[in-house]
Coordinates of C-alpha atoms in Angstrom, one line a residue:
X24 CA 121.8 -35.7 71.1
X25 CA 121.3 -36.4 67.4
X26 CA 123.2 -36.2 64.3
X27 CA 122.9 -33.7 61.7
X28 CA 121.1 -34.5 58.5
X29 CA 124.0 -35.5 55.8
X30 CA 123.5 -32.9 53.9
X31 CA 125.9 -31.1 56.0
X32 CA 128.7 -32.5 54.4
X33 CA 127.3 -31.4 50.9
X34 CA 127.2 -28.0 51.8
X35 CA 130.1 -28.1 54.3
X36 CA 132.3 -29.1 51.4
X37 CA 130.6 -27.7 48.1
X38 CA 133.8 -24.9 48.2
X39 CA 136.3 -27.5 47.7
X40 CA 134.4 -29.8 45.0
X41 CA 135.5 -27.5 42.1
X42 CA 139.0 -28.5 43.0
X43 CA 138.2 -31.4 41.4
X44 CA 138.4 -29.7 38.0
X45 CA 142.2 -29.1 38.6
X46 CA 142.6 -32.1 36.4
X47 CA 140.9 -30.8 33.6
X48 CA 142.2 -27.6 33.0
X49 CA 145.5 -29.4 33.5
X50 CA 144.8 -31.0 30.2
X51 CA 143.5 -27.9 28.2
X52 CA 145.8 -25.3 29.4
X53 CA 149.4 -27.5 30.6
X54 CA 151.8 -27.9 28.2
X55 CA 153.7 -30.5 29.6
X56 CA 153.8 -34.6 29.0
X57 CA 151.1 -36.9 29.7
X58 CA 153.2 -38.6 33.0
X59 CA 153.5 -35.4 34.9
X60 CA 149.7 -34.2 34.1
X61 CA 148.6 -37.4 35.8
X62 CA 150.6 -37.1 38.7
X63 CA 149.8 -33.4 39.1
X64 CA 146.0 -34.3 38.8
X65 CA 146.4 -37.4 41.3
X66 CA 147.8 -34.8 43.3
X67 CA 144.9 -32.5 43.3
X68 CA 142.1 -35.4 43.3
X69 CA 143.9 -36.3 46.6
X70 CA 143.8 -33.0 48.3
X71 CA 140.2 -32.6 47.3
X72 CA 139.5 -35.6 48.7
X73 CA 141.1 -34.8 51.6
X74 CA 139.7 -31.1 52.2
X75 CA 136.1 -33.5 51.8
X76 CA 136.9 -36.1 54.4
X77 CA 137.1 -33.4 56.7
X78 CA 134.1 -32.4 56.1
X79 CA 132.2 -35.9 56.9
X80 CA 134.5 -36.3 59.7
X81 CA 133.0 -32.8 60.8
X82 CA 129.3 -34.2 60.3
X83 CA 129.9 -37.2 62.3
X84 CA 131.3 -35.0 65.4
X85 CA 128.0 -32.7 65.3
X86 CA 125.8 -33.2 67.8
X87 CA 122.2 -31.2 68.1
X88 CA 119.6 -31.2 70.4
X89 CA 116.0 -29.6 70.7
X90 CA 115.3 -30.2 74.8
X91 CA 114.1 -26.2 75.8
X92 CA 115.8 -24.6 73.2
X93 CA 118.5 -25.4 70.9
X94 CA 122.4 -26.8 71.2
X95 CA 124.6 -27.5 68.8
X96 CA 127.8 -29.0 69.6
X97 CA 130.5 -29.3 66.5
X98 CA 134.0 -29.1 65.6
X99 CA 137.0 -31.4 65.4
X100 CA 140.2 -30.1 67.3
X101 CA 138.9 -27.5 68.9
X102 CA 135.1 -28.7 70.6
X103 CA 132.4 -25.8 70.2
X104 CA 129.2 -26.0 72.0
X105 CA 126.1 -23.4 71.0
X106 CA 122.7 -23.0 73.2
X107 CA 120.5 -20.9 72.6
X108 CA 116.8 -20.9 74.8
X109 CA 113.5 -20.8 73.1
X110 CA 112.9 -17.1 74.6
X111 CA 116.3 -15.8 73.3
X112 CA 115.7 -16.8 69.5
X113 CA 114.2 -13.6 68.0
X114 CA 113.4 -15.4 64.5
X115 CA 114.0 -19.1 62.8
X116 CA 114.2 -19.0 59.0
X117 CA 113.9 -22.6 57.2
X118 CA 114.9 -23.2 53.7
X119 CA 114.0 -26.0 51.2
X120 CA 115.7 -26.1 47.9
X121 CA 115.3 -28.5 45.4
X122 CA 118.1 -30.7 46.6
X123 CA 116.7 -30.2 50.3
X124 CA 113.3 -31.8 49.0
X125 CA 115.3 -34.8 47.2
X126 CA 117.0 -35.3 50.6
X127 CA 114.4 -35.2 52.5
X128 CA 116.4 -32.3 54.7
X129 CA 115.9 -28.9 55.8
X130 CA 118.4 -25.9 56.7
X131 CA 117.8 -24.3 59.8
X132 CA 119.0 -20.5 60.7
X133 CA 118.1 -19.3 64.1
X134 CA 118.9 -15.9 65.1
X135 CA 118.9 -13.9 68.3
X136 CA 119.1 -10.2 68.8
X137 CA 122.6 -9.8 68.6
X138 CA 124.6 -7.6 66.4
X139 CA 126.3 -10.1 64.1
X140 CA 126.7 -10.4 60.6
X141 CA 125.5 -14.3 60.1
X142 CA 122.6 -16.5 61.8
X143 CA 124.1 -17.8 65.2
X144 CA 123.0 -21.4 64.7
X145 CA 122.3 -22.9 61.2
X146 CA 121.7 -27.0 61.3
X147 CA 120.7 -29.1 58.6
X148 CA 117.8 -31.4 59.8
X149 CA 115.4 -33.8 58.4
X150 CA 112.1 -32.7 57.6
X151 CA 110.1 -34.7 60.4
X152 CA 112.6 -32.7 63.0
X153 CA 112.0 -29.2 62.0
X154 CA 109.0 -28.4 64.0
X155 CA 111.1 -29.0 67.3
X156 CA 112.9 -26.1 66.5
X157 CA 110.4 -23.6 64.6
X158 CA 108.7 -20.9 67.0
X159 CA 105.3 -23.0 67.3
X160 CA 103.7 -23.1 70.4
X161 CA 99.9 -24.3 70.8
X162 CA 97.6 -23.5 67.5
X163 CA 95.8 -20.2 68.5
X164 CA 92.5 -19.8 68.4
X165 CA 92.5 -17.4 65.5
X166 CA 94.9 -17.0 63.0
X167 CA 95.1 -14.4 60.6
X168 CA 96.8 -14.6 57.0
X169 CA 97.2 -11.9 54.4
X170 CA 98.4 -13.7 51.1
X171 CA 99.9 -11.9 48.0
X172 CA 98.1 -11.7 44.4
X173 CA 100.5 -12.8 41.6
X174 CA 100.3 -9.6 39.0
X175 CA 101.3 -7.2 42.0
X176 CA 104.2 -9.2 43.0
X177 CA 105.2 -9.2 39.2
X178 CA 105.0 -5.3 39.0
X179 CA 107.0 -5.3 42.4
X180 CA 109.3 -8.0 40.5
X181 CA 109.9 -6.1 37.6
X182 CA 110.3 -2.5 39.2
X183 CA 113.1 -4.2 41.5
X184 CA 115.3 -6.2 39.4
X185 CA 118.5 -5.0 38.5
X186 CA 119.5 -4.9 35.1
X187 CA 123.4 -5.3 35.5
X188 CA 123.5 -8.0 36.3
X189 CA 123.2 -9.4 32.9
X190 CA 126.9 -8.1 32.8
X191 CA 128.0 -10.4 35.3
X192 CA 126.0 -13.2 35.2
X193 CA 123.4 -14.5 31.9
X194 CA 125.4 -12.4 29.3
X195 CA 128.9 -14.4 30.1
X196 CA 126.6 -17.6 30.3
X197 CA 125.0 -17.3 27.1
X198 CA 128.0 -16.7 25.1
X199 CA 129.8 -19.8 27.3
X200 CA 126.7 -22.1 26.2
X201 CA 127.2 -21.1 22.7
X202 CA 131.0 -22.1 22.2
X203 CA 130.1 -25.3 24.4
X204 CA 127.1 -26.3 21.8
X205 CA 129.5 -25.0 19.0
X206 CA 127.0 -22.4 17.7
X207 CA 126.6 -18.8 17.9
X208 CA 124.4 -18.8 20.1
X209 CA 124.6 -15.0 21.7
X210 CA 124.8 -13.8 17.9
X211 CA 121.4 -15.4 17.4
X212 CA 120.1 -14.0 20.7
X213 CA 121.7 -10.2 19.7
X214 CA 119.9 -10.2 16.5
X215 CA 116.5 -11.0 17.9
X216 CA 116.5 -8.5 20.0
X217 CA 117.5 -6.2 17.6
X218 CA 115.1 -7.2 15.5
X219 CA 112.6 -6.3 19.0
X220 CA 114.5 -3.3 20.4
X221 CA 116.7 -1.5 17.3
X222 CA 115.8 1.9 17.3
X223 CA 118.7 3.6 14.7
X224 CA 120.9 3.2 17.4
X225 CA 124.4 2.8 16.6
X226 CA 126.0 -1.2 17.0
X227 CA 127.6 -1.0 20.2
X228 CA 124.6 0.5 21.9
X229 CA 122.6 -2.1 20.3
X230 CA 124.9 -4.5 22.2
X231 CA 124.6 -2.8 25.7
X232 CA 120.8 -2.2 25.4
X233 CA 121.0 -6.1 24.5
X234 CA 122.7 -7.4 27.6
X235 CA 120.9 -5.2 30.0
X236 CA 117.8 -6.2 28.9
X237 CA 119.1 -9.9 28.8
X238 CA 120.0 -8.9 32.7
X239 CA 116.7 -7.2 33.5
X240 CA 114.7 -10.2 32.2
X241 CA 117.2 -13.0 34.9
X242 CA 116.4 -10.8 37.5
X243 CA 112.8 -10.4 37.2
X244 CA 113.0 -14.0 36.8
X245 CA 114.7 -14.5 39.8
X246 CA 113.4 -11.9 42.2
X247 CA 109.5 -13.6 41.0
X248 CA 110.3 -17.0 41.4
X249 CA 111.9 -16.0 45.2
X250 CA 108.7 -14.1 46.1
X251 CA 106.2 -15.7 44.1
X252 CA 103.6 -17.8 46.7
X253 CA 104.1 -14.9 49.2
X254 CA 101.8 -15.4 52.8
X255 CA 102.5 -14.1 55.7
X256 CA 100.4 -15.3 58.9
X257 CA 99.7 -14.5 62.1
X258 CA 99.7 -16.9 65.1
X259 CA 99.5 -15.2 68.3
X260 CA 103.2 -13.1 69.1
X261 CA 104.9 -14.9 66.0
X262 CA 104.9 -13.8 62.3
X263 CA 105.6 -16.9 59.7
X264 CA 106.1 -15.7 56.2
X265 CA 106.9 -17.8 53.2
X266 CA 108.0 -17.5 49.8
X267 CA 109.4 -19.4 46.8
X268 CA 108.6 -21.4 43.8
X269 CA 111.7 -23.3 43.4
X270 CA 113.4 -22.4 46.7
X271 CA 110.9 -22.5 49.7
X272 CA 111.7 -20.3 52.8
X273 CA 109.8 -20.5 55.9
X274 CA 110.4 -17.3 58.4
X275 CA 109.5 -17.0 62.0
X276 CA 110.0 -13.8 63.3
X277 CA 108.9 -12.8 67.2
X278 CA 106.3 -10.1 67.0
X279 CA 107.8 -8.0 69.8
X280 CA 111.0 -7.9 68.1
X281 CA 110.1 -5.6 65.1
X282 CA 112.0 -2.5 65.2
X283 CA 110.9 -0.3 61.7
X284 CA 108.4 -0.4 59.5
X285 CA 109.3 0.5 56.1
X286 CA 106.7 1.3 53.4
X287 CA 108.2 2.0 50.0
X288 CA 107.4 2.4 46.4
X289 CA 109.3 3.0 43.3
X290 CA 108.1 5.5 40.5
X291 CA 106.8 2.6 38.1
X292 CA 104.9 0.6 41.6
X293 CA 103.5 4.4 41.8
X294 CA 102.0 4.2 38.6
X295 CA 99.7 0.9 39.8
X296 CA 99.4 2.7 43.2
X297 CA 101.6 0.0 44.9
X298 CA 103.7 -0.4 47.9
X299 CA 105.8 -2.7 49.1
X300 CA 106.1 -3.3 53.2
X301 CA 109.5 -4.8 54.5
X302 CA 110.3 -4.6 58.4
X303 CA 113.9 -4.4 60.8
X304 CA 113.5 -7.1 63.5
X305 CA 116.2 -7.5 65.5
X306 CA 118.0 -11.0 64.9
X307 CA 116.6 -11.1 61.4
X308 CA 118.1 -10.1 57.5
X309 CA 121.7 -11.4 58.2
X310 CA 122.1 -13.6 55.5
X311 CA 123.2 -12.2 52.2
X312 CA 119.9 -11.6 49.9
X313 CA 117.4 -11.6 53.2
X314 CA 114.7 -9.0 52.3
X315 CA 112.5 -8.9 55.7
X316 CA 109.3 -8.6 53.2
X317 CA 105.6 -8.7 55.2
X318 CA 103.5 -7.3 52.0
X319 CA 105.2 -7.5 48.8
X320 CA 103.1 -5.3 46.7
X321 CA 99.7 -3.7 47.3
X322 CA 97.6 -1.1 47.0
X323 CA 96.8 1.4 50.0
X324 CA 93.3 -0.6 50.7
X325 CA 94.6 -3.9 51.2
X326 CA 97.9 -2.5 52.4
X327 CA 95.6 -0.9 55.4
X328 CA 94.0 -4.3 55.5
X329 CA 97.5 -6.4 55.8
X330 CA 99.2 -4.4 58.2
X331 CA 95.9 -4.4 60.0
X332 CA 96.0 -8.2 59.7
X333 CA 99.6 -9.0 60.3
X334 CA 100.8 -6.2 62.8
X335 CA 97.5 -4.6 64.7
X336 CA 99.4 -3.2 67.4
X337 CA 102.7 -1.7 66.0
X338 CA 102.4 1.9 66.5
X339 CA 101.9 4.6 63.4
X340 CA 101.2 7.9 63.4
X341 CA 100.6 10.9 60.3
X342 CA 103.6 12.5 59.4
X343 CA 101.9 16.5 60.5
X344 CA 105.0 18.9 59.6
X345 CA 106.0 19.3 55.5
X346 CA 108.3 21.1 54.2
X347 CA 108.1 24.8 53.6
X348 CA 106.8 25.6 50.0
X349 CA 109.6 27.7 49.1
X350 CA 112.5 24.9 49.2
X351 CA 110.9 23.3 46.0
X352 CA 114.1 23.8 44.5
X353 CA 116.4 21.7 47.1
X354 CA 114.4 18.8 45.9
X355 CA 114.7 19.6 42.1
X356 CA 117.8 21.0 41.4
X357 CA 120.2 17.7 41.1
X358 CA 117.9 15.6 38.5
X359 CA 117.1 19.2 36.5
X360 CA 120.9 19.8 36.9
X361 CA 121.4 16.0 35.4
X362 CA 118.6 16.5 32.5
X363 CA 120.6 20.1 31.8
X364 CA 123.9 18.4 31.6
X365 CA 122.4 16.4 28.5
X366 CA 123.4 19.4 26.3
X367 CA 126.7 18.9 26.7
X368 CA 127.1 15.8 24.8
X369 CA 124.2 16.7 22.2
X370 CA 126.5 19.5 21.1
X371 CA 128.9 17.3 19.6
X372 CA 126.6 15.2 17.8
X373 CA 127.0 11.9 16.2
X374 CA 126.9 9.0 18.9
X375 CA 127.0 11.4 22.0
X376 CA 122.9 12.6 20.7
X377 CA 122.0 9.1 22.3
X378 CA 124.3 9.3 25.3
X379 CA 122.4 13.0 25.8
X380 CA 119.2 11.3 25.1
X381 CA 119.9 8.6 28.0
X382 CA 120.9 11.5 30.1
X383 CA 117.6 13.0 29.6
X384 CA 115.6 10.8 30.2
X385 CA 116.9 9.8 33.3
X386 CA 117.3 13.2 34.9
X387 CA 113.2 13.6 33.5
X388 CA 112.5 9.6 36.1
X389 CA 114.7 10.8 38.9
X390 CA 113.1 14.8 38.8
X391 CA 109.4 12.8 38.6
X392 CA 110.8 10.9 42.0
X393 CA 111.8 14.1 43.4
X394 CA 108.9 16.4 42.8
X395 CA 106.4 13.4 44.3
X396 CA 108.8 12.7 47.4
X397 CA 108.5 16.7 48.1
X398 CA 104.6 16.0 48.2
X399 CA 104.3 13.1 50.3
X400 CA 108.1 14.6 52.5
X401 CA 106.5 14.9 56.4
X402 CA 108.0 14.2 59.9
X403 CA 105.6 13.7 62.6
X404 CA 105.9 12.0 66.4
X405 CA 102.8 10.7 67.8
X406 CA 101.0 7.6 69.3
X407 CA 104.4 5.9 70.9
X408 CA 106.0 6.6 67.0
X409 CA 108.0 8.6 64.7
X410 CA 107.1 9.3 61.0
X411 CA 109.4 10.0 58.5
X412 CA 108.3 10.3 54.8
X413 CA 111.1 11.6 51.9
X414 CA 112.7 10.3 48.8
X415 CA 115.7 8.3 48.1
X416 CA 117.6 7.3 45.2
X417 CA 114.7 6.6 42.8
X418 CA 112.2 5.5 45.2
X419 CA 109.6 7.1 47.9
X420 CA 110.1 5.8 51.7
X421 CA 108.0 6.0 54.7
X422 CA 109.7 4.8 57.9
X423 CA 107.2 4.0 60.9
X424 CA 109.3 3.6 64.2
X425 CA 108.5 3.0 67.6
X426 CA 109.9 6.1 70.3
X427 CA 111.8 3.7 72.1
X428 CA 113.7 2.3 69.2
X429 CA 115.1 5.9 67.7
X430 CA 118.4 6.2 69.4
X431 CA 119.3 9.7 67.9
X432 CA 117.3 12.8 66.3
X433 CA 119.8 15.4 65.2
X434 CA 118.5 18.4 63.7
X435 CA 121.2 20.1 61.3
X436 CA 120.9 23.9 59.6
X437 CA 123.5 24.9 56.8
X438 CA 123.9 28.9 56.2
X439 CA 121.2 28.3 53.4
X440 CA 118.7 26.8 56.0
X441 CA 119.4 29.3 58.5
X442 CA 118.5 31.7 56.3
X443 CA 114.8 30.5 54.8
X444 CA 114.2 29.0 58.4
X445 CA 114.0 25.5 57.7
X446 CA 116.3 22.5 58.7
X447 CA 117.0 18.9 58.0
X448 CA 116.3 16.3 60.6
X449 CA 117.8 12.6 60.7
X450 CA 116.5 9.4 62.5
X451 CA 119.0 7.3 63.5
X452 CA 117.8 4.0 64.6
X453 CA 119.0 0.8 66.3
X454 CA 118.7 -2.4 63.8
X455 CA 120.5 -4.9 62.3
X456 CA 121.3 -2.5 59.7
X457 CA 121.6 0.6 60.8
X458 CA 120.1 2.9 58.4
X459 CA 119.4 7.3 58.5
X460 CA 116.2 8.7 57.8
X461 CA 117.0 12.6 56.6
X462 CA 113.9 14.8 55.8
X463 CA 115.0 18.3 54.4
X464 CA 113.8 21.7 54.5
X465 CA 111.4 21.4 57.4
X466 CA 110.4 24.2 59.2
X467 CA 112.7 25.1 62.4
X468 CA 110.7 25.8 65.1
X469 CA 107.8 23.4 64.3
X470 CA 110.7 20.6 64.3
X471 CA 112.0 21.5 67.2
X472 CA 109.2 21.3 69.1
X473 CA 108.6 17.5 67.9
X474 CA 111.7 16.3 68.8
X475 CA 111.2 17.7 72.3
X476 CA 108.3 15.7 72.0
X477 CA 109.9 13.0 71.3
X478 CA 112.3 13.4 74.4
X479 CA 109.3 13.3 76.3
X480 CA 107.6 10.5 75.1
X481 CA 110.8 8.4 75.2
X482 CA 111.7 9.2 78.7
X483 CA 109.0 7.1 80.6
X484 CA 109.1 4.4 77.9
X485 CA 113.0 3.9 78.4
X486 CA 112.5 3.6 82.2

């Protein structure tokens, strides 16, 4: 049994080091005398120190070992001990942040396939330890690797990133470095990019269109720099994929545990024919942030190739049955309702003509989403899958899954439907997220027949 890498007690106790600021607000924000401001802080220092002593006691308790699998014994009080075989991890993910490659140490999270919200084991270990516990058998004979081009990840970057959170995050950091540097520094940054951006809009617009770009531009930066270096390999029944500039991840995920295959692409990755390919494997994409990404962003050629590459045996069929031509409109109405709804605020004029303007144009993205997701919309059940193509949100998505993995395939008819003939069918499968897959307006009959289809092909696979 060996002892976890110190950094454990770094990250074990990184909640309670901001206690040790106590002492410092007492002195900006406490109006009382010097005496009771250092006892109060001595007070606080102590407790800190406390709450951190735990900690290393904590580390010096923890116990691992990698003979046939993994256990991890830890606690103080109350003894815990973890095992987990080799057989029953269904994917390993190792990290390396900066800090990690000062240290010389590693975090480990290893997962199995049950139905919990956080890794089962995670372990800090040193680096000349980690390949006792990564998925790495013998090196195969022939190892396939599919590696990501830079410009597609940046389109897939910048198509991703959200822009609020510039409200939350660099706009309240930019104004706090300003004050702390005793300049006006977010004035500066305003004006340049309305110098950049202005278009006659009026000052408080100005302002929003300011931070939100200031937010778009953190997140691109942050969702590149976490993709950037993208490879994913094949060796034998195990998929590796890593990613990271600054943070390095390292993801082993058990071939035969790969539930969906999601292919999906936004209206601007449509516009460079680009699609981005992220999978549901059971045991993995528990940890806040985990995007199970296989092929970040490429075009249908070299997405053929990948998938080819990376999963040559996961099952995909064509997705025959489209919905009927007259139920264009159930797929147009809400964005033309939202682009109609723009009137309202023109009419009064003044400030409310860019509000109506903003309305616009977003009904226009989310009605060009629509009209291409009633194009490519199909449901189709064939070689040991099921196909499900439709729009969501403001993105296209085509789900691949296996027969055995859909639990439930309800077809639904509101008085409308029953009318025109069609229905709406919804794939309900079993993940670590459970997600829906609806199609609408399908033909009824034609549907009905594929999910008997369905039944039949998922009888003697179940048994």
């Amino acid at each position: 049994m060996f002892r976890p890498h110190p950094l454990y007690c770094f990250y074990d106790s990184k909640k309670w080091i901001l206690l040790f600021l106590l002492p410092v607000l007492r002195v900006i924000f406490s109006p009382r005398d010097v005496v009771s401001i250092l006892l109060a802080s001595l007070r606080d220092v102590a407790f800190a120190a406390l709450l951190i002593g735990y900690s290393v006691a904590k580390w010096k308790r923890a116990r691992y070992s990698l003979h046939r699998g993994l256990t991890l014994r830890q606690g103080l009080v109350y003894r815990r001990t973890l095992r987990i075989s080799a057989d029953d991890a269904a994917s390993v993910e190792m990290e390396r942040t900066p800090l990690m490659w000062l240290a010389g140490g590693r975090r480990i999270r290893v997962n199995t396939a049950g139905l919990r919200r956080r890794a089962d084991a995670t372990l800090y270990l040193p680096a000349s330890a980690t390949r006792g516990v990564l998925m790495e058998g013998a090196a195969p004979k022939r190892c396939r690797r599919y590696a990501a081009r830079a410009f597609p990840v940046a389109v897939m970057s910048a198509s991703s990133s959200n822009a609020a959170l510039g409200l939350l995050t660099l706009a309240p950091a930019v104004r706090q470095a300003g004050q702390i540097l005793g300049r006006e520094m977010t004035g500066e940054v305003y004006n340049l990019m309305d110098r950049l951006l202005s278009a006659g809009l009026p000052p408080l617009f100005n302002t929003v269109t300011n931070i939100l770009v200031l937010g778009w531009a953190y997140a691109f930066i942050h969702t590149f720099t976490r993709t950037a270096g993208f490879y994913a390999r094949r060796d034998g029944e195990q998929l590796h994929v890593t990613s990271g500039l600054l943070t390095r991840r390292d993801v082993y995920i058990d071939c035969s545990r790969v539930t969906a295959l999601e292919v999906r692409q936004t209206l601007f990755m449509r516009l460079f024919g680009l699609h981005t390919v992220t999978i549901t494997a059971a045991g993995y994409g528990r940890e806040k942030g985990a995007r199970p990404l296989i092929i970040p962003a490429a075009r249908p050629k070299e997405l053929c190739a990948a998938l080819d590459t990376l999963l040559p045996e996961y099952p995909i069929c064509a997705g025959s049955l489209r919905p009927v031509k007259r139920a264009l409109w159930r797929y147009v109405w809400p964005p033309l309702l939202l682009a109609a709804g723009s009137v309202v605020p023109l009419t009064f004029g003044g400030v409310w003509g860019t509000l109506a303007a903003v309305l616009f144009l977003g009904g226009a993205w989310w009605l060009s989403i629509r009209l291409a997701g009633y194009f490519r919309a199909g449901f189709g059940v064939g070689r040991g899958a099921v196909t499900m193509r439709y729009p969501r949100g403001l993105a296209l998505y085509e789900i691949h899954v296996p027969c055995e993995v859909a639990d439930c395939l309800m077809i639904t008819r509101d008085p409308w439907e029953q009318r025109n003939g069609t229905c709406t069918v919804e794939l309900r499968c079993f993940g670590e997220k459970r997600r829906r897959h609806r199609v609408r307006a399908l033909p009824y009959e034609p549907a009905v027949m594929l999910a008997q289809r369905l039944m039949e092909m998922d009888a003697p696979l179940r048994k």
